[in-house]
């Protein structure tokens, strides 16, 4: 909070007002709690007076909240975009050794405090001459928290381990893989004559942030009890709602008209409910049908491998296409993640197509052709030329488009990875359910929750 940032201060002011409202404190009682001079709270919650760390510490001491609850996020974008040039990435280069040998060269690419991406360009420094997962030259990691989408360039061997099974997958340019947290993996090069590197686009999504902090306090046993496994299926969800509602099988039978014997089979998971039964169960429990449906997943050994050769390819828009997309690795358990290889066909800003999404967007310029990035922020159009190796982050709902810089040159190639942040459907539905003016106050609480005049 040392560099002046009025927008940050305004967000801090709004959080302080929101927290005081939640605790049913007006200005006078908040001042008394926080040891502030009478008449000063209004200045803090209007943003006239900056909220400092000492005040946050005091609030976290006397109120049942955390310093973090009163700390807003930093916006490090410019016009809703953050661009990292290839030479800035090169300047971040560091070589890390494993077992005494140089193993990877890492380079940062575009990151922002607004999104959970930690995307790295990584070059494989360890050559191998076989595709054996037990090759001693392969130095495994211990796995890591973040989800990992990986795009392969050149003759890279990918290794992954799940339970006790170790697998080597020889990859080619354009292949990709999506992987779950904490699965050990590694990468080597099958050749020293050609470039062998990956774009390792890791991200935390909703696993980092509040959920992790909550479970760190609740502890291991609670986390194990909270987990829902693919094997648990719909029955595990049904059982957890019966517990949550303190409803017996007999009471559920009374409410649904299904027999207690049949319900016991469903609760044990020996049979899955039919669509009609699921609707009856949802109604009886006062929940939505979707709450009784576990996510699908296509992971095998914790990963989904997508070969370039067998990937879906399509033109966008279908008539007079501006792009040719290739769908890269992803999983149904992460419906809000989209990975696309984008061939830019558009030759001018007039014949390009605008892309917009609720997701955060990351892009990296592949190949050897530059590309023009156009985007709109707060009603204005902006443009930057991106060179191969340049990367960028764009906020959700920022319309963007690409155009070739040279209409005669081959199409430019851009890797796009879109992810959700914390604004998942639950939150989006809640925003949609707010009365008029509610969203504005949620984003930036600017008032006491009642009027002193009593109207
Ligand atoms: Fe990794």
Tab-separated table of C-alpha atoms and ligand atoms in Angstrom:
chain	number	residue	atom	x	y	z
A	1	UNK	CA	0.000	0.000	0.000
A	2	UNK	CA	3.074	2.254	-0.300
A	3	UNK	CA	2.644	3.340	-3.947
A	4	UNK	CA	-0.395	5.650	-4.122
A	5	UNK	CA	-3.276	3.803	-5.757
A	6	UNK	CA	-6.612	5.623	-5.371
A	7	UNK	CA	-8.600	2.714	-6.845
A	8	UNK	CA	-7.047	0.312	-4.312
A	9	UNK	CA	-7.851	2.747	-1.494
A	10	UNK	CA	-11.451	3.010	-2.723
A	11	UNK	CA	-11.789	-0.793	-2.724
A	12	UNK	CA	-10.343	-0.918	0.810
A	13	UNK	CA	-12.827	1.737	1.929
A	14	UNK	CA	-15.727	-0.277	0.470
A	15	UNK	CA	-14.569	-3.488	2.198
A	16	UNK	CA	-14.381	-1.680	5.545
A	17	UNK	CA	-17.936	-0.353	5.149
A	18	UNK	CA	-19.196	-3.779	4.030
A	19	UNK	CA	-17.557	-5.482	7.044
A	20	UNK	CA	-19.012	-2.918	9.477
A	21	UNK	CA	-22.449	-3.404	7.894
A	22	UNK	CA	-22.126	-7.196	8.215
A	23	UNK	CA	-21.339	-6.730	11.925
A	24	UNK	CA	-24.190	-4.229	12.333
A	25	UNK	CA	-21.888	-1.393	13.367
A	26	UNK	CA	-22.742	2.177	12.470
A	27	UNK	CA	-20.041	4.860	12.395
A	28	UNK	CA	-20.203	5.655	16.121
A	29	UNK	CA	-20.031	2.046	17.298
A	30	UNK	CA	-17.308	1.200	14.729
A	31	UNK	CA	-15.238	4.144	15.976
A	32	UNK	CA	-15.624	2.915	19.549
A	33	UNK	CA	-14.584	-0.658	18.603
A	34	UNK	CA	-11.598	0.435	16.535
A	35	UNK	CA	-10.367	3.192	18.877
A	36	UNK	CA	-10.952	5.901	16.257
A	37	UNK	CA	-11.668	9.550	16.990
A	38	UNK	CA	-15.376	10.394	16.720
A	39	UNK	CA	-16.334	11.441	13.203
A	40	UNK	CA	-13.403	9.730	11.433
A	41	UNK	CA	-15.048	6.498	10.244
A	42	UNK	CA	-16.956	8.246	7.443
A	43	UNK	CA	-13.676	9.539	6.006
A	44	UNK	CA	-12.249	6.003	5.971
A	45	UNK	CA	-15.285	4.409	4.325
A	46	UNK	CA	-15.601	7.152	1.724
A	47	UNK	CA	-11.951	6.737	0.699
A	48	UNK	CA	-10.988	10.259	1.800
A	49	UNK	CA	-8.672	8.798	4.440
A	50	UNK	CA	-6.652	5.709	3.432
A	51	UNK	CA	-7.251	2.527	5.433
A	52	UNK	CA	-3.816	1.578	6.779
A	53	UNK	CA	-2.384	-1.737	7.970
A	54	UNK	CA	-2.544	-0.652	11.624
A	55	UNK	CA	-6.309	-0.205	11.287
A	56	UNK	CA	-6.674	-3.619	9.593
A	57	UNK	CA	-4.710	-5.186	12.452
A	58	UNK	CA	-6.964	-3.525	15.009
A	59	UNK	CA	-10.114	-4.579	13.166
A	60	UNK	CA	-8.886	-8.193	12.966
A	61	UNK	CA	-8.235	-8.080	16.723
A	62	UNK	CA	-11.577	-6.738	17.903
A	63	UNK	CA	-13.863	-8.031	15.149
A	64	UNK	CA	-14.340	-11.712	14.164
A	65	UNK	CA	-12.677	-11.330	10.779
A	66	UNK	CA	-9.239	-11.597	9.165
A	67	UNK	CA	-6.930	-8.850	7.928
A	68	UNK	CA	-7.317	-10.465	4.520
A	69	UNK	CA	-11.082	-9.874	4.560
A	70	UNK	CA	-10.367	-6.151	4.546
A	71	UNK	CA	-7.568	-6.266	1.979
A	72	UNK	CA	-8.597	-5.636	-1.620
A	73	UNK	CA	-6.787	-7.076	-4.630
A	74	UNK	CA	-4.265	-5.141	-6.710
A	75	UNK	CA	-5.086	-4.368	-10.313
A	76	UNK	CA	-1.785	-4.529	-12.193
A	77	UNK	CA	-3.334	-4.375	-15.661
A	78	UNK	CA	-3.272	-1.420	-17.976
A	79	UNK	CA	-6.545	-0.933	-19.857
A	80	UNK	CA	-7.584	-4.400	-18.568
A	81	UNK	CA	-4.611	-6.104	-20.238
A	82	UNK	CA	-1.112	-7.070	-19.193
A	83	UNK	CA	1.425	-7.795	-21.909
A	84	UNK	CA	4.814	-9.444	-21.399
A	85	UNK	CA	7.288	-9.159	-24.251
A	86	UNK	CA	9.521	-12.068	-25.300
A	87	UNK	CA	12.613	-10.186	-24.188
A	88	UNK	CA	11.147	-9.615	-20.720
A	89	UNK	CA	10.484	-13.359	-20.578
A	90	UNK	CA	14.096	-14.027	-21.608
A	91	UNK	CA	15.310	-11.681	-18.867
A	92	UNK	CA	13.460	-13.822	-16.285
A	93	UNK	CA	15.362	-16.944	-17.432
A	94	UNK	CA	16.755	-19.188	-14.709
A	95	UNK	CA	18.178	-22.714	-14.974
A	96	UNK	CA	17.305	-25.125	-12.177
A	97	UNK	CA	19.347	-28.276	-11.613
A	98	UNK	CA	18.052	-31.604	-10.339
A	99	UNK	CA	20.404	-34.280	-9.052
A	100	UNK	CA	23.363	-32.037	-9.912
A	101	UNK	CA	22.459	-31.664	-13.610
A	102	UNK	CA	20.821	-28.693	-15.273
A	103	UNK	CA	17.295	-29.916	-15.936
A	104	UNK	CA	15.011	-27.036	-17.004
A	105	UNK	CA	15.331	-23.464	-18.154
A	106	UNK	CA	12.311	-21.506	-16.872
A	107	UNK	CA	11.021	-18.201	-18.229
A	108	UNK	CA	8.022	-16.314	-16.889
A	109	UNK	CA	5.293	-15.301	-19.311
A	110	UNK	CA	2.391	-12.900	-18.745
A	111	UNK	CA	0.925	-13.080	-15.226
A	112	UNK	CA	-1.413	-10.788	-13.348
A	113	UNK	CA	-2.443	-10.383	-9.738
A	114	UNK	CA	-6.034	-10.482	-10.997
A	115	UNK	CA	-5.924	-14.156	-12.085
A	116	UNK	CA	-4.427	-17.390	-10.755
A	117	UNK	CA	-2.282	-18.205	-13.825
A	118	UNK	CA	1.373	-19.023	-13.271
A	119	UNK	CA	2.336	-19.656	-16.908
A	120	UNK	CA	5.949	-20.646	-17.617
A	121	UNK	CA	7.918	-21.273	-20.773
A	122	UNK	CA	10.157	-24.264	-19.910
A	123	UNK	CA	12.985	-25.697	-21.993
A	124	UNK	CA	14.049	-29.310	-21.470
A	125	UNK	CA	17.813	-29.539	-20.863
A	126	UNK	CA	17.945	-33.282	-20.188
A	127	UNK	CA	18.184	-35.442	-23.348
A	128	UNK	CA	17.107	-39.092	-23.358
A	129	UNK	CA	17.495	-41.791	-25.990
A	130	UNK	CA	14.499	-43.915	-25.062
A	131	UNK	CA	10.839	-43.593	-24.026
A	132	UNK	CA	11.282	-45.444	-20.745
A	133	UNK	CA	9.521	-43.930	-17.713
A	134	UNK	CA	12.151	-45.589	-15.478
A	135	UNK	CA	15.117	-44.012	-17.287
A	136	UNK	CA	17.337	-42.744	-14.419
A	137	UNK	CA	17.978	-39.519	-16.350
A	138	UNK	CA	14.331	-38.568	-15.685
A	139	UNK	CA	14.130	-36.425	-12.550
A	140	UNK	CA	10.579	-36.442	-11.203
A	141	UNK	CA	9.024	-33.633	-9.226
A	142	UNK	CA	6.777	-34.177	-6.208
A	143	UNK	CA	3.703	-32.831	-7.960
A	144	UNK	CA	2.223	-29.436	-7.163
A	145	UNK	CA	-1.016	-27.807	-6.140
A	146	UNK	CA	-1.812	-26.002	-9.355
A	147	UNK	CA	-3.684	-27.555	-12.250
A	148	UNK	CA	-1.424	-27.768	-15.275
A	149	UNK	CA	-2.252	-27.328	-18.923
A	150	UNK	CA	0.826	-28.100	-21.028
A	151	UNK	CA	1.413	-27.328	-24.709
A	152	UNK	CA	4.321	-29.145	-26.349
A	153	UNK	CA	6.784	-27.811	-28.919
A	154	UNK	CA	9.375	-30.179	-30.433
A	155	UNK	CA	10.423	-33.691	-29.417
A	156	UNK	CA	9.480	-33.598	-25.726
A	157	UNK	CA	8.908	-36.679	-23.591
A	158	UNK	CA	6.204	-36.242	-20.966
A	159	UNK	CA	6.221	-38.438	-17.848
A	160	UNK	CA	3.428	-38.733	-15.316
A	161	UNK	CA	2.855	-40.896	-12.276
A	162	UNK	CA	-0.488	-41.792	-10.693
A	163	UNK	CA	-0.597	-44.015	-7.606
A	164	UNK	CA	2.302	-46.398	-8.499
A	165	UNK	CA	1.986	-46.310	-12.272
A	166	UNK	CA	4.626	-44.323	-14.226
A	167	UNK	CA	4.012	-43.503	-17.865
A	168	UNK	CA	6.116	-41.906	-20.630
A	169	UNK	CA	4.289	-40.229	-23.535
A	170	UNK	CA	6.437	-39.058	-26.465
A	171	UNK	CA	4.913	-35.744	-27.587
A	172	UNK	CA	5.040	-33.750	-30.821
A	173	UNK	CA	4.430	-30.072	-31.513
A	174	UNK	CA	0.778	-29.191	-30.936
A	175	UNK	CA	0.047	-32.032	-28.515
A	176	UNK	CA	-1.283	-30.964	-25.131
A	177	UNK	CA	-2.137	-32.384	-21.733
A	178	UNK	CA	-4.306	-31.311	-18.785
A	179	UNK	CA	-3.356	-32.602	-15.345
A	180	UNK	CA	-4.724	-32.749	-11.797
A	181	UNK	CA	-2.901	-31.326	-8.753
A	182	UNK	CA	-0.136	-33.176	-6.894
A	183	UNK	CA	0.582	-35.827	-9.555
A	184	UNK	CA	4.382	-36.154	-10.028
A	185	UNK	CA	5.549	-35.433	-13.580
A	186	UNK	CA	8.630	-34.661	-15.625
A	187	UNK	CA	9.787	-33.667	-19.102
A	188	UNK	CA	12.880	-34.505	-21.174
A	189	UNK	CA	14.048	-33.883	-24.769
A	190	UNK	CA	14.353	-36.691	-27.302
A	191	UNK	CA	16.768	-34.607	-29.381
A	192	UNK	CA	19.354	-31.896	-28.782
A	193	UNK	CA	19.248	-30.729	-32.421
A	194	UNK	CA	15.855	-29.041	-32.366
A	195	UNK	CA	14.010	-26.852	-29.888
A	196	UNK	CA	12.226	-28.854	-27.186
A	197	UNK	CA	10.129	-26.786	-24.820
A	198	UNK	CA	6.704	-26.566	-23.265
A	199	UNK	CA	4.269	-23.891	-22.229
A	200	UNK	CA	3.400	-25.053	-18.723
A	201	UNK	CA	0.290	-23.019	-17.951
A	202	UNK	CA	-0.458	-23.728	-14.314
A	203	UNK	CA	-3.402	-22.169	-12.493
A	204	UNK	CA	-5.155	-22.580	-9.177
A	205	UNK	CA	-8.726	-21.701	-10.112
A	206	UNK	CA	-11.007	-22.048	-7.099
A	207	UNK	CA	-8.535	-24.294	-5.222
A	208	UNK	CA	-6.374	-21.341	-4.210
A	209	UNK	CA	-7.700	-18.483	-2.119
A	210	UNK	CA	-10.538	-18.820	0.351
A	211	UNK	CA	-11.141	-22.608	0.149
A	212	UNK	CA	-7.492	-23.380	0.893
A	213	UNK	CA	-7.395	-20.942	3.800
A	214	UNK	CA	-10.598	-22.361	5.262
A	215	UNK	CA	-9.361	-25.971	5.069
A	216	UNK	CA	-5.967	-25.006	6.492
A	217	UNK	CA	-7.853	-24.069	9.657
A	218	UNK	CA	-10.355	-26.970	9.591
A	219	UNK	CA	-7.549	-29.493	9.147
A	220	UNK	CA	-6.824	-32.798	7.416
A	221	UNK	CA	-9.642	-34.841	8.903
A	222	UNK	CA	-12.255	-32.277	7.893
A	223	UNK	CA	-10.799	-32.052	4.376
A	224	UNK	CA	-10.964	-35.848	4.019
A	225	UNK	CA	-14.567	-35.830	5.192
A	226	UNK	CA	-15.456	-33.024	2.780
A	227	UNK	CA	-13.991	-34.691	-0.301
A	228	UNK	CA	-16.284	-36.145	-2.963
A	229	UNK	CA	-14.681	-38.845	-5.101
A	230	UNK	CA	-15.718	-40.028	-8.586
A	231	UNK	CA	-16.385	-43.471	-7.016
A	232	UNK	CA	-18.816	-41.884	-4.543
A	233	UNK	CA	-21.084	-40.879	-7.424
A	234	UNK	CA	-24.558	-39.348	-6.903
A	235	UNK	CA	-25.078	-41.411	-3.703
A	236	UNK	CA	-22.353	-39.486	-1.863
A	237	UNK	CA	-24.089	-36.215	-2.729
A	238	UNK	CA	-27.464	-37.608	-1.652
A	239	UNK	CA	-26.025	-38.802	1.690
A	240	UNK	CA	-24.399	-35.457	2.390
A	241	UNK	CA	-27.732	-33.642	1.784
A	242	UNK	CA	-29.552	-36.095	4.074
A	243	UNK	CA	-26.989	-35.273	6.781
A	244	UNK	CA	-27.162	-31.558	6.072
A	245	UNK	CA	-30.983	-31.549	6.273
A	246	UNK	CA	-31.039	-34.085	9.156
A	247	UNK	CA	-33.573	-36.069	7.132
A	248	UNK	CA	-34.042	-39.834	7.558
A	249	UNK	CA	-34.700	-42.323	4.764
A	250	UNK	CA	-38.177	-42.807	6.252
A	251	UNK	CA	-38.905	-39.070	6.080
A	252	UNK	CA	-37.529	-38.951	2.534
A	253	UNK	CA	-39.874	-41.830	1.651
A	254	UNK	CA	-42.813	-39.873	3.063
A	255	UNK	CA	-41.894	-36.759	1.060
A	256	UNK	CA	-41.124	-38.492	-2.256
A	257	UNK	CA	-43.614	-41.361	-2.231
A	258	UNK	CA	-40.721	-43.737	-3.010
A	259	UNK	CA	-40.390	-46.793	-0.772
A	260	UNK	CA	-37.860	-46.735	2.067
A	261	UNK	CA	-36.318	-49.964	0.717
A	262	UNK	CA	-35.758	-48.432	-2.693
A	263	UNK	CA	-34.370	-45.217	-1.217
A	264	UNK	CA	-31.910	-47.228	0.892
A	265	UNK	CA	-30.546	-48.730	-2.338
A	266	UNK	CA	-30.105	-45.249	-3.825
A	267	UNK	CA	-28.475	-43.918	-0.648
A	268	UNK	CA	-26.037	-46.856	-0.599
A	269	UNK	CA	-25.151	-46.215	-4.236
A	270	UNK	CA	-26.141	-49.696	-5.378
A	271	UNK	CA	-28.299	-48.038	-8.014
A	272	UNK	CA	-28.373	-44.546	-9.500
A	273	UNK	CA	-31.599	-42.550	-9.433
A	274	UNK	CA	-33.490	-42.199	-12.700
A	275	UNK	CA	-34.145	-38.702	-14.003
A	276	UNK	CA	-37.646	-38.752	-12.513
A	277	UNK	CA	-36.379	-39.976	-9.154
A	278	UNK	CA	-33.667	-37.312	-9.111
A	279	UNK	CA	-36.343	-34.651	-9.638
A	280	UNK	CA	-38.401	-36.121	-6.764
A	281	UNK	CA	-35.370	-36.245	-4.458
A	282	UNK	CA	-34.383	-32.671	-5.301
A	283	UNK	CA	-37.881	-31.389	-4.634
A	284	UNK	CA	-38.113	-33.306	-1.344
A	285	UNK	CA	-34.783	-31.884	-0.160
A	286	UNK	CA	-35.435	-28.352	-1.427
A	287	UNK	CA	-32.420	-28.336	-3.750
A	288	UNK	CA	-31.774	-28.178	-7.484
A	289	UNK	CA	-31.404	-31.371	-9.485
A	290	UNK	CA	-27.892	-30.327	-10.483
A	291	UNK	CA	-26.874	-30.492	-6.815
A	292	UNK	CA	-27.353	-34.285	-6.994
A	293	UNK	CA	-25.156	-34.706	-10.075
A	294	UNK	CA	-21.402	-35.274	-9.733
A	295	UNK	CA	-19.120	-33.872	-12.458
A	296	UNK	CA	-17.982	-36.025	-15.363
A	297	UNK	CA	-14.281	-36.587	-15.921
A	298	UNK	CA	-12.188	-38.056	-18.711
A	299	UNK	CA	-8.950	-38.161	-16.739
A	300	UNK	CA	-6.948	-41.354	-16.813
A	301	UNK	CA	-4.074	-41.496	-14.366
A	302	UNK	CA	-4.854	-37.901	-13.387
A	303	UNK	CA	-4.348	-36.541	-16.905
A	304	UNK	CA	-6.078	-35.955	-20.224
A	305	UNK	CA	-3.767	-36.198	-23.246
A	306	UNK	CA	-4.917	-34.541	-26.461
A	307	UNK	CA	-2.976	-35.382	-29.617
A	308	UNK	CA	-2.907	-32.611	-32.191
A	309	UNK	CA	-3.630	-35.143	-34.950
A	310	UNK	CA	-6.989	-36.175	-33.462
A	311	UNK	CA	-8.121	-32.783	-32.079
A	312	UNK	CA	-11.353	-31.035	-33.113
A	313	UNK	CA	-10.637	-28.300	-35.663
A	314	UNK	CA	-13.154	-25.707	-36.851
A	315	UNK	CA	-13.474	-22.338	-38.495
A	316	UNK	CA	-14.852	-19.314	-36.642
A	317	UNK	CA	-17.186	-17.798	-37.658
A	318	UNK	CA	-18.349	-20.651	-39.886
A	319	UNK	CA	-18.876	-18.374	-42.918
A	320	UNK	CA	-15.951	-16.027	-43.751
A	321	UNK	CA	-13.744	-17.352	-40.941
A	322	UNK	CA	-11.335	-15.096	-39.059
A	323	UNK	CA	-9.773	-18.012	-37.172
A	324	UNK	CA	-9.231	-21.717	-37.342
A	325	UNK	CA	-9.384	-23.193	-33.853
A	326	UNK	CA	-7.963	-26.453	-32.553
A	327	UNK	CA	-9.396	-27.709	-29.270
A	328	UNK	CA	-6.578	-28.613	-26.893
A	329	UNK	CA	-6.542	-30.726	-23.727
A	330	UNK	CA	-9.131	-30.148	-21.017
A	331	UNK	CA	-11.513	-32.085	-18.802
A	332	UNK	CA	-15.247	-32.098	-18.135
A	333	UNK	CA	-14.505	-31.664	-14.415
A	334	UNK	CA	-13.229	-28.165	-15.336
A	335	UNK	CA	-15.968	-26.865	-17.619
A	336	UNK	CA	-14.784	-23.274	-17.271
A	337	UNK	CA	-11.326	-23.987	-18.690
A	338	UNK	CA	-10.866	-23.702	-22.470
A	339	UNK	CA	-7.585	-24.296	-24.301
A	340	UNK	CA	-7.401	-23.337	-27.969
A	341	UNK	CA	-4.725	-23.189	-30.619
A	342	UNK	CA	-5.732	-20.264	-32.792
A	343	UNK	CA	-4.684	-19.847	-36.407
A	344	UNK	CA	-5.282	-16.216	-37.319
A	345	UNK	CA	-6.734	-16.004	-40.821
A	346	UNK	CA	-8.122	-12.443	-40.670
A	347	UNK	CA	-6.157	-10.030	-42.840
A	348	UNK	CA	-7.702	-6.774	-41.645
A	349	UNK	CA	-9.542	-5.323	-38.673
A	350	UNK	CA	-12.647	-5.215	-40.901
A	351	UNK	CA	-12.721	-8.966	-41.588
A	352	UNK	CA	-11.734	-10.190	-38.129
A	353	UNK	CA	-14.134	-11.558	-35.512
A	354	UNK	CA	-14.460	-10.393	-31.914
A	355	UNK	CA	-14.153	-12.938	-29.122
A	356	UNK	CA	-15.591	-12.333	-25.678
A	357	UNK	CA	-15.925	-14.580	-22.629
A	358	UNK	CA	-16.716	-14.628	-18.915
A	359	UNK	CA	-13.339	-16.319	-18.421
A	360	UNK	CA	-9.918	-14.817	-17.758
A	361	UNK	CA	-7.758	-15.092	-20.881
A	362	UNK	CA	-4.090	-15.873	-21.335
A	363	UNK	CA	-2.406	-15.877	-24.716
A	364	UNK	CA	1.036	-16.730	-26.077
A	365	UNK	CA	2.207	-16.099	-29.646
A	366	UNK	CA	3.427	-19.418	-31.085
A	367	UNK	CA	5.336	-19.978	-34.336
A	368	UNK	CA	7.261	-17.271	-36.170
A	369	UNK	CA	4.583	-14.789	-37.255
A	370	UNK	CA	3.673	-11.611	-35.389
A	371	UNK	CA	0.013	-10.750	-34.815
A	372	UNK	CA	-2.063	-7.660	-34.062
A	373	UNK	CA	-4.082	-7.893	-30.875
A	374	UNK	CA	-7.138	-5.626	-30.741
A	375	UNK	CA	-9.199	-5.233	-27.607
A	376	UNK	CA	-11.859	-3.006	-26.095
A	377	UNK	CA	-11.623	-1.651	-22.580
A	378	UNK	CA	-14.161	0.676	-20.988
A	379	UNK	CA	-15.593	1.724	-24.335
A	380	UNK	CA	-12.287	2.350	-26.099
A	381	UNK	CA	-10.485	0.245	-28.668
A	382	UNK	CA	-6.779	-0.520	-28.228
A	383	UNK	CA	-4.209	-2.307	-30.321
A	384	UNK	CA	-0.736	-3.815	-29.866
A	385	UNK	CA	1.486	-5.776	-32.213
A	386	UNK	CA	2.667	-8.978	-30.574
A	387	UNK	CA	5.811	-10.802	-31.664
A	388	UNK	CA	6.453	-14.544	-31.402
A	389	UNK	CA	7.144	-15.332	-27.735
A	390	UNK	CA	5.109	-12.363	-26.477
A	391	UNK	CA	2.294	-13.225	-24.083
A	392	UNK	CA	-0.638	-11.421	-22.514
A	393	UNK	CA	-3.344	-11.603	-19.860
A	394	UNK	CA	-6.810	-10.114	-20.470
A	395	UNK	CA	-9.614	-9.635	-17.966
A	396	UNK	CA	-12.993	-11.372	-18.385
A	397	UNK	CA	-15.545	-9.774	-20.728
A	398	UNK	CA	-12.859	-7.824	-22.590
A	399	UNK	CA	-13.667	-8.240	-26.307
A	400	UNK	CA	-10.521	-9.163	-28.242
A	401	UNK	CA	-9.625	-10.002	-31.809
A	402	UNK	CA	-6.553	-10.920	-33.815
A	403	UNK	CA	-5.394	-9.775	-37.242
A	404	UNK	CA	-2.370	-10.819	-39.298
A	405	UNK	CA	0.254	-8.071	-39.462
A	406	UNK	CA	1.189	-9.046	-43.031
A	407	UNK	CA	-1.751	-10.186	-45.183
A	408	UNK	CA	0.664	-12.053	-47.481
A	409	UNK	CA	2.425	-13.944	-44.664
A	410	UNK	CA	1.238	-17.315	-43.338
A	411	UNK	CA	-1.401	-17.207	-40.573
A	412	UNK	CA	-0.146	-16.287	-37.113
A	413	UNK	CA	-0.583	-18.862	-34.350
A	414	UNK	CA	-1.776	-17.986	-30.863
A	415	UNK	CA	-2.217	-20.282	-27.876
A	416	UNK	CA	-5.271	-19.268	-25.816
A	417	UNK	CA	-5.996	-20.552	-22.313
A	418	UNK	CA	-9.200	-19.319	-20.689
A	419	UNK	CA	-9.953	-20.080	-17.040
A	420	UNK	CA	-12.515	-19.128	-14.423
A	421	UNK	CA	-11.525	-17.227	-11.315
A	422	UNK	CA	-13.662	-17.079	-8.186
A	423	UNK	CA	-16.740	-15.839	-10.049
A	424	UNK	CA	-18.168	-19.299	-10.657
A	425	UNK	CA	-21.825	-20.043	-11.537
A	426	UNK	CA	-22.884	-19.989	-7.846
A	427	UNK	CA	-21.687	-16.393	-7.608
A	428	UNK	CA	-23.020	-15.485	-11.051
A	429	UNK	CA	-26.476	-16.811	-10.099
A	430	UNK	CA	-26.294	-14.816	-6.859
A	431	UNK	CA	-25.448	-11.649	-8.830
A	432	UNK	CA	-28.420	-12.325	-11.075
A	433	UNK	CA	-30.715	-12.736	-8.076
A	434	UNK	CA	-29.797	-9.349	-6.536
A	435	UNK	CA	-32.334	-6.546	-6.698
A	436	UNK	CA	-31.551	-3.435	-8.683
A	437	UNK	CA	-28.494	-1.626	-7.331
A	438	UNK	CA	-27.332	-4.735	-5.463
A	439	UNK	CA	-24.456	-5.523	-7.815
A	440	UNK	CA	-23.083	-1.985	-7.508
A	441	UNK	CA	-23.099	-2.246	-3.705
A	442	UNK	CA	-21.545	-5.751	-3.803
A	443	UNK	CA	-18.723	-4.483	-5.987
A	444	UNK	CA	-18.244	-1.259	-4.048
A	445	UNK	CA	-20.248	-0.858	-0.823
A	446	UNK	CA	-20.649	2.856	-0.332
A	447	UNK	CA	-23.276	3.261	2.376
A	448	UNK	CA	-24.565	2.282	5.783
A	449	UNK	CA	-27.117	-0.549	5.496
A	450	UNK	CA	-29.926	1.681	6.797
A	451	UNK	CA	-30.777	5.356	6.760
A	452	UNK	CA	-30.269	7.335	9.970
A	453	UNK	CA	-33.375	9.301	9.042
A	454	UNK	CA	-35.327	6.065	9.223
A	455	UNK	CA	-36.563	5.988	5.609
B	1	LIG	FE1	4.336	-28.900	-13.360
